[in-house]
PDB file of C-alpha atoms in Angstrom:
ATOM      1  CA  MET A   1     -25.544  17.867  21.434  1.00 54.00           C
ATOM      2  CA  LYS A   2     -27.526  15.544  23.675  1.00 64.00           C
ATOM      3  CA  ASN A   3     -31.299  15.713  23.932  1.00 66.00           C
ATOM      4  CA  ASN A   4     -31.163  17.415  27.322  1.00 75.00           C
ATOM      5  CA  ASN A   5     -34.126  19.490  28.437  1.00 90.00           C
ATOM      6  CA  THR A   6     -32.196  22.221  30.283  1.00 95.00           C
ATOM      7  CA  LEU A   7     -30.295  24.953  28.446  1.00 97.00           C
ATOM      8  CA  VAL A   8     -27.674  27.015  30.260  1.00 97.00           C
ATOM      9  CA  ILE A   9     -26.971  30.294  28.457  1.00 97.00           C
ATOM     10  CA  ILE A  10     -23.695  31.973  29.370  1.00 98.00           C
ATOM     11  CA  GLY A  11     -24.176  35.719  28.965  1.00 95.00           C
ATOM     12  CA  ALA A  12     -27.353  37.583  29.950  1.00 92.00           C
ATOM     13  CA  GLY A  13     -26.998  40.669  27.768  1.00 91.00           C
ATOM     14  CA  GLY A  14     -29.045  41.537  24.705  1.00 92.00           C
ATOM     15  CA  HIS A  15     -27.526  38.728  22.649  1.00 95.00           C
ATOM     16  CA  GLY A  16     -28.325  36.296  25.446  1.00 95.00           C
ATOM     17  CA  LEU A  17     -31.955  37.378  25.435  1.00 94.00           C
ATOM     18  CA  VAL A  18     -32.225  36.773  21.685  1.00 96.00           C
ATOM     19  CA  ALA A  19     -30.642  33.342  22.155  1.00 97.00           C
ATOM     20  CA  ALA A  20     -33.119  32.495  24.931  1.00 96.00           C
ATOM     21  CA  ASP A  21     -36.042  33.662  22.812  1.00 96.00           C
ATOM     22  CA  CYS A  22     -34.737  31.541  19.927  1.00 97.00           C
ATOM     23  CA  ALA A  23     -34.453  28.507  22.203  1.00 97.00           C
ATOM     24  CA  GLU A  24     -37.967  29.060  23.506  1.00 95.00           C
ATOM     25  CA  ASN A  25     -39.297  29.214  19.944  1.00 95.00           C
ATOM     26  CA  ILE A  26     -37.564  25.945  19.104  1.00 95.00           C
ATOM     27  CA  GLY A  27     -39.643  24.382  21.879  1.00 91.00           C
ATOM     28  CA  HIS A  28     -37.171  21.692  22.941  1.00 89.00           C
ATOM     29  CA  TYR A  29     -36.119  23.015  26.348  1.00 94.00           C
ATOM     30  CA  ASN A  30     -38.209  22.765  29.514  1.00 92.00           C
ATOM     31  CA  GLU A  31     -35.841  25.062  31.400  1.00 94.00           C
ATOM     32  CA  ILE A  32     -33.653  27.963  30.254  1.00 95.00           C
ATOM     33  CA  ILE A  33     -31.312  29.643  32.734  1.00 94.00           C
ATOM     34  CA  PHE A  34     -28.580  32.270  32.492  1.00 94.00           C
ATOM     35  CA  LEU A  35     -25.112  32.555  33.953  1.00 95.00           C
ATOM     36  CA  ASP A  36     -23.653  36.060  34.062  1.00 93.00           C
ATOM     37  CA  ASP A  37     -21.134  37.978  36.161  1.00 90.00           C
ATOM     38  CA  CYS A  38     -23.634  40.849  36.512  1.00 81.00           C
ATOM     39  CA  LEU A  39     -25.816  38.693  38.757  1.00 61.00           C
ATOM     40  CA  GLU A  40     -26.212  41.264  41.542  1.00 57.00           C
ATOM     41  CA  LYS A  41     -27.135  44.018  39.122  1.00 56.00           C
ATOM     42  CA  LEU A  42     -29.411  42.084  36.800  1.00 57.00           C
ATOM     43  CA  LYS A  43     -31.063  39.492  39.065  1.00 59.00           C
ATOM     44  CA  ASP A  44     -33.244  38.126  36.262  1.00 56.00           C
ATOM     45  CA  LYS A  45     -33.836  38.725  32.552  1.00 56.00           C
ATOM     46  CA  ASN A  46     -37.500  38.840  31.620  1.00 61.00           C
ATOM     47  CA  HIS A  47     -38.906  35.519  32.866  1.00 75.00           C
ATOM     48  CA  TRP A  48     -35.542  33.705  32.810  1.00 85.00           C
ATOM     49  CA  HIS A  49     -33.502  33.195  35.950  1.00 86.00           C
ATOM     50  CA  ILE A  50     -29.851  34.205  36.369  1.00 90.00           C
ATOM     51  CA  ALA A  51     -28.560  31.294  38.423  1.00 90.00           C
ATOM     52  CA  GLY A  52     -24.983  32.396  39.047  1.00 92.00           C
ATOM     53  CA  PRO A  53     -21.761  33.873  37.654  1.00 93.00           C
ATOM     54  CA  ILE A  54     -20.152  32.630  34.456  1.00 95.00           C
ATOM     55  CA  ASP A  55     -17.574  30.417  36.143  1.00 95.00           C
ATOM     56  CA  SER A  56     -20.327  28.475  37.917  1.00 96.00           C
ATOM     57  CA  TRP A  57     -20.785  26.481  34.700  1.00 97.00           C
ATOM     58  CA  VAL A  58     -18.512  23.883  36.334  1.00 96.00           C
ATOM     59  CA  GLU A  59     -21.420  23.022  38.633  1.00 95.00           C
ATOM     60  CA  TYR A  60     -23.477  21.746  35.687  1.00 94.00           C
ATOM     61  CA  ASP A  61     -22.794  18.317  34.236  1.00 89.00           C
ATOM     62  CA  GLU A  62     -23.446  16.507  30.989  1.00 82.00           C
ATOM     63  CA  ASN A  63     -27.190  16.510  31.689  1.00 88.00           C
ATOM     64  CA  VAL A  64     -27.575  20.084  30.435  1.00 95.00           C
ATOM     65  CA  ASN A  65     -26.779  21.817  27.146  1.00 97.00           C
ATOM     66  CA  PHE A  66     -24.757  25.019  26.955  1.00 98.00           C
ATOM     67  CA  ILE A  67     -24.774  27.986  24.608  1.00 98.00           C
ATOM     68  CA  VAL A  68     -22.333  30.896  24.943  1.00 98.00           C
ATOM     69  CA  ALA A  69     -24.246  34.069  24.101  1.00 98.00           C
ATOM     70  CA  ILE A  70     -21.428  36.609  24.245  1.00 97.00           C
ATOM     71  CA  GLY A  71     -20.894  38.778  21.186  1.00 95.00           C
ATOM     72  CA  ASN A  72     -17.164  39.287  21.704  1.00 96.00           C
ATOM     73  CA  ASN A  73     -15.598  36.572  19.569  1.00 98.00           C
ATOM     74  CA  THR A  74     -12.447  36.089  21.642  1.00 97.00           C
ATOM     75  CA  ILE A  75     -14.300  35.753  24.937  1.00 97.00           C
ATOM     76  CA  ARG A  76     -16.890  33.437  23.396  1.00 98.00           C
ATOM     77  CA  ALA A  77     -14.137  31.260  21.917  1.00 98.00           C
ATOM     78  CA  SER A  78     -12.331  30.987  25.254  1.00 98.00           C
ATOM     79  CA  ILE A  79     -15.426  29.873  27.152  1.00 98.00           C
ATOM     80  CA  LEU A  80     -16.488  27.429  24.436  1.00 98.00           C
ATOM     81  CA  GLN A  81     -13.027  25.869  24.449  1.00 98.00           C
ATOM     82  CA  GLN A  82     -13.217  25.446  28.235  1.00 97.00           C
ATOM     83  CA  LEU A  83     -16.615  23.789  27.942  1.00 97.00           C
ATOM     84  CA  SER A  84     -15.404  21.447  25.197  1.00 96.00           C
ATOM     85  CA  ALA A  85     -12.289  20.500  27.165  1.00 96.00           C
ATOM     86  CA  ALA A  86     -14.535  19.620  30.121  1.00 96.00           C
ATOM     87  CA  ASN A  87     -16.774  17.458  27.903  1.00 95.00           C
ATOM     88  CA  ARG A  88     -19.840  19.620  28.370  1.00 96.00           C
ATOM     89  CA  CYS A  89     -22.596  19.436  25.747  1.00 96.00           C
ATOM     90  CA  LEU A  90     -22.758  22.403  23.376  1.00 97.00           C
ATOM     91  CA  ALA A  91     -26.166  23.267  21.984  1.00 97.00           C
ATOM     92  CA  THR A  92     -26.874  24.435  18.441  1.00 97.00           C
ATOM     93  CA  LEU A  93     -29.778  26.872  18.189  1.00 98.00           C
ATOM     94  CA  ILE A  94     -31.537  27.373  14.851  1.00 98.00           C
ATOM     95  CA  HIS A  95     -34.605  29.596  14.795  1.00 98.00           C
ATOM     96  CA  PRO A  96     -37.652  27.941  13.195  1.00 98.00           C
ATOM     97  CA  THR A  97     -37.857  30.683  10.542  1.00 98.00           C
ATOM     98  CA  ALA A  98     -34.252  30.217   9.375  1.00 98.00           C
ATOM     99  CA  PHE A  99     -33.615  28.247   6.178  1.00 98.00           C
ATOM    100  CA  ILE A 100     -30.753  25.770   6.499  1.00 98.00           C
ATOM    101  CA  SER A 101     -29.896  23.531   3.553  1.00 98.00           C
ATOM    102  CA  LYS A 102     -29.786  19.858   4.489  1.00 98.00           C
ATOM    103  CA  HIS A 103     -26.573  19.781   2.467  1.00 98.00           C
ATOM    104  CA  SER A 104     -24.802  22.253   4.753  1.00 98.00           C
ATOM    105  CA  TYR A 105     -22.813  21.702   7.960  1.00 98.00           C
ATOM    106  CA  ILE A 106     -23.614  23.481  11.223  1.00 98.00           C
ATOM    107  CA  GLY A 107     -21.117  23.007  14.058  1.00 98.00           C
ATOM    108  CA  PRO A 108     -21.646  22.847  17.823  1.00 98.00           C
ATOM    109  CA  GLY A 109     -22.250  26.030  19.780  1.00 98.00           C
ATOM    110  CA  VAL A 110     -23.652  27.847  16.722  1.00 98.00           C
ATOM    111  CA  VAL A 111     -26.683  30.138  16.924  1.00 98.00           C
ATOM    112  CA  ILE A 112     -28.682  30.978  13.789  1.00 98.00           C
ATOM    113  CA  PHE A 113     -31.384  33.567  14.278  1.00 98.00           C
ATOM    114  CA  ALA A 114     -34.693  34.431  12.611  1.00 98.00           C
ATOM    115  CA  ASN A 115     -34.889  34.615   8.800  1.00 98.00           C
ATOM    116  CA  ALA A 116     -31.235  33.731   8.261  1.00 98.00           C
ATOM    117  CA  VAL A 117     -30.281  31.586   5.255  1.00 98.00           C
ATOM    118  CA  VAL A 118     -27.499  28.993   4.969  1.00 98.00           C
ATOM    119  CA  ASN A 119     -27.397  27.533   1.474  1.00 98.00           C
ATOM    120  CA  ILE A 120     -26.154  24.285  -0.024  1.00 98.00           C
ATOM    121  CA  GLY A 121     -22.533  23.341   0.584  1.00 98.00           C
ATOM    122  CA  ALA A 122     -21.967  25.977   3.276  1.00 98.00           C
ATOM    123  CA  ARG A 123     -20.034  25.144   6.428  1.00 98.00           C
ATOM    124  CA  ILE A 124     -20.532  27.004   9.716  1.00 98.00           C
ATOM    125  CA  ASP A 125     -17.889  26.022  12.262  1.00 98.00           C
ATOM    126  CA  GLU A 126     -18.041  25.942  16.057  1.00 98.00           C
ATOM    127  CA  GLY A 127     -19.263  28.904  18.043  1.00 98.00           C
ATOM    128  CA  CYS A 128     -20.412  31.129  15.182  1.00 98.00           C
ATOM    129  CA  ILE A 129     -23.264  33.624  15.349  1.00 98.00           C
ATOM    130  CA  ILE A 130     -25.378  33.920  12.208  1.00 98.00           C
ATOM    131  CA  ASN A 131     -27.565  36.832  13.156  1.00 98.00           C
ATOM    132  CA  THR A 132     -31.027  37.970  12.096  1.00 98.00           C
ATOM    133  CA  ALA A 133     -31.681  37.840   8.328  1.00 98.00           C
ATOM    134  CA  ALA A 134     -28.035  37.207   7.425  1.00 98.00           C
ATOM    135  CA  THR A 135     -27.494  35.136   4.264  1.00 98.00           C
ATOM    136  CA  ILE A 136     -24.672  32.667   3.680  1.00 98.00           C
ATOM    137  CA  ASP A 137     -24.713  31.501   0.077  1.00 98.00           C
ATOM    138  CA  HIS A 138     -23.569  28.224  -1.448  1.00 98.00           C
ATOM    139  CA  ASP A 139     -20.174  26.688  -0.642  1.00 98.00           C
ATOM    140  CA  CYS A 140     -19.126  29.316   1.900  1.00 98.00           C
ATOM    141  CA  HIS A 141     -16.954  28.427   4.877  1.00 98.00           C
ATOM    142  CA  ILE A 142     -17.483  30.467   8.033  1.00 98.00           C
ATOM    143  CA  GLN A 143     -14.627  29.468  10.301  1.00 98.00           C
ATOM    144  CA  ALA A 144     -14.915  29.122  14.074  1.00 98.00           C
ATOM    145  CA  TYR A 145     -16.071  31.902  16.398  1.00 98.00           C
ATOM    146  CA  CYS A 146     -17.190  34.367  13.734  1.00 98.00           C
ATOM    147  CA  HIS A 147     -20.058  36.812  14.185  1.00 98.00           C
ATOM    148  CA  ILE A 148     -22.103  37.490  11.054  1.00 98.00           C
ATOM    149  CA  SER A 149     -24.271  40.467  12.020  1.00 98.00           C
ATOM    150  CA  PRO A 150     -27.911  41.153  11.073  1.00 98.00           C
ATOM    151  CA  GLY A 151     -28.508  41.721   7.380  1.00 98.00           C
ATOM    152  CA  VAL A 152     -25.066  40.631   6.197  1.00 98.00           C
ATOM    153  CA  ASN A 153     -25.020  39.078   2.703  1.00 98.00           C
ATOM    154  CA  ILE A 154     -22.166  36.736   1.813  1.00 98.00           C
ATOM    155  CA  ALA A 155     -22.026  35.569  -1.801  1.00 98.00           C
ATOM    156  CA  GLY A 156     -21.091  32.059  -2.893  1.00 98.00           C
ATOM    157  CA  GLY A 157     -17.740  30.429  -2.255  1.00 98.00           C
ATOM    158  CA  VAL A 158     -16.476  32.891   0.360  1.00 98.00           C
ATOM    159  CA  ASN A 159     -14.077  31.756   3.099  1.00 98.00           C
ATOM    160  CA  VAL A 160     -14.414  33.848   6.267  1.00 98.00           C
ATOM    161  CA  GLY A 161     -11.448  33.506   8.613  1.00 98.00           C
ATOM    162  CA  LYS A 162     -11.685  32.528  12.254  1.00 98.00           C
ATOM    163  CA  LEU A 163     -12.808  35.199  14.757  1.00 98.00           C
ATOM    164  CA  SER A 164     -14.040  37.583  12.063  1.00 98.00           C
ATOM    165  CA  TRP A 165     -16.885  40.004  12.746  1.00 98.00           C
ATOM    166  CA  LEU A 166     -18.872  41.395   9.830  1.00 98.00           C
ATOM    167  CA  GLY A 167     -20.886  44.475  10.807  1.00 98.00           C
ATOM    168  CA  ILE A 168     -24.584  45.007  10.217  1.00 98.00           C
ATOM    169  CA  GLY A 169     -25.560  45.192   6.560  1.00 98.00           C
ATOM    170  CA  SER A 170     -22.110  44.275   5.238  1.00 98.00           C
ATOM    171  CA  SER A 171     -21.720  42.447   1.934  1.00 98.00           C
ATOM    172  CA  VAL A 172     -18.984  40.180   0.601  1.00 98.00           C
ATOM    173  CA  VAL A 173     -18.572  39.411  -3.110  1.00 98.00           C
ATOM    174  CA  GLU A 174     -18.174  35.858  -4.326  1.00 98.00           C
ATOM    175  CA  TYR A 175     -15.133  33.555  -4.085  1.00 98.00           C
ATOM    176  CA  ILE A 176     -12.809  35.629  -1.945  1.00 98.00           C
ATOM    177  CA  THR A 177     -11.072  34.842   1.341  1.00 98.00           C
ATOM    178  CA  LEU A 178     -11.316  36.998   4.436  1.00 98.00           C
ATOM    179  CA  ALA A 179      -8.321  36.591   6.710  1.00 98.00           C
ATOM    180  CA  GLN A 180      -8.549  35.752  10.391  1.00 98.00           C
ATOM    181  CA  ASN A 181     -10.095  38.464  12.585  1.00 98.00           C
ATOM    182  CA  THR A 182     -11.363  40.575   9.718  1.00 98.00           C
ATOM    183  CA  GLN A 183     -13.867  43.175  10.903  1.00 98.00           C
ATOM    184  CA  SER A 184     -16.135  45.294   8.765  1.00 98.00           C
ATOM    185  CA  GLY A 185     -18.185  48.346   9.639  1.00 98.00           C
ATOM    186  CA  ALA A 186     -21.885  48.792   8.968  1.00 98.00           C
ATOM    187  CA  GLY A 187     -22.734  48.627   5.275  1.00 98.00           C
ATOM    188  CA  ALA A 188     -19.193  47.878   4.110  1.00 98.00           C
ATOM    189  CA  VAL A 189     -18.843  46.058   0.779  1.00 98.00           C
ATOM    190  CA  ILE A 190     -15.825  43.753   0.720  1.00 98.00           C
ATOM    191  CA  THR A 191     -14.676  43.133  -2.846  1.00 98.00           C
ATOM    192  CA  LYS A 192     -11.119  41.852  -2.328  1.00 98.00           C
ATOM    193  CA  PRO A 193      -9.318  39.442  -0.001  1.00 98.00           C
ATOM    194  CA  THR A 194      -8.559  40.985   3.386  1.00 98.00           C
ATOM    195  CA  GLN A 195      -5.599  41.147   5.737  1.00 98.00           C
ATOM    196  CA  SER A 196      -5.661  39.656   9.243  1.00 98.00           C
ATOM    197  CA  ASN A 197      -6.582  41.835  12.203  1.00 98.00           C
ATOM    198  CA  LYS A 198      -7.823  44.790  10.162  1.00 98.00           C
ATOM    199  CA  LEU A 199     -10.989  46.888  10.276  1.00 98.00           C
ATOM    200  CA  TYR A 200     -12.556  47.534   6.866  1.00 98.00           C
ATOM    201  CA  LEU A 201     -14.912  50.414   6.112  1.00 98.00           C
ATOM    202  CA  GLY A 202     -16.609  51.864   3.048  1.00 98.00           C
ATOM    203  CA  VAL A 203     -17.791  50.970  -0.431  1.00 98.00           C
ATOM    204  CA  PRO A 204     -15.669  49.332  -1.623  1.00 98.00           C
ATOM    205  CA  ALA A 205     -14.228  48.459   1.785  1.00 98.00           C
ATOM    206  CA  ARG A 206     -10.664  49.457   2.604  1.00 98.00           C
ATOM    207  CA  PRO A 207      -8.548  48.751   5.698  1.00 98.00           C
ATOM    208  CA  VAL A 208      -8.590  51.750   8.042  1.00 97.00           C
ATOM    209  CA  ARG A 209      -6.745  50.484  11.100  1.00 96.00           C
ATOM    210  CA  SER A 210      -5.149  47.528  12.801  1.00 97.00           C
ATOM    211  CA  LEU A 211      -7.061  45.634  15.498  1.00 96.00           C
ATOM    212  CA  ILE A 212      -3.976  44.611  17.492  1.00 84.00           C
TER     213      ILE A 212
END
């Protein structure tokens, strides 16, 4: 990420608003604008301007930073990959109230919201969302384009597969691997390794249906 003073947020929904508020609290950006395909309907979001549709990102060069604030992991991944291929600068947003160990790794395009915790030895790969008050304990690996919802607690040494989405208040016990595109419902407690492309519900969590 370059030290640019303009942030372009792709996606003007609720998640985009939280990202903009986070960026404003960081205090680095002089200008924050949105791109969203609902331009005609939305016009503006609070005091931030919607400047155009999503595909107008091509009009912005390396003198701005981008964040993709779309909750859908697959869509977010696709847009981030397009931005990276075009050598655009991906921002990393970390709310001032979050605790991030200096011995962790935070990738480009990641957003970490208020009161989240990322402990020593953890790795958060490109394009992940670590939402409000989520905790990532020591030596975890959150692979690219995951969404860790508010209040999720992940114990030490967990490997969360790419494109996974852990629902609000979920928990994961220590030293297990979640396969790619694992999803969990609200309050689920994952105690065993998961299968790819499955939705898990309950305590303890069990697969209830396929996602493809």
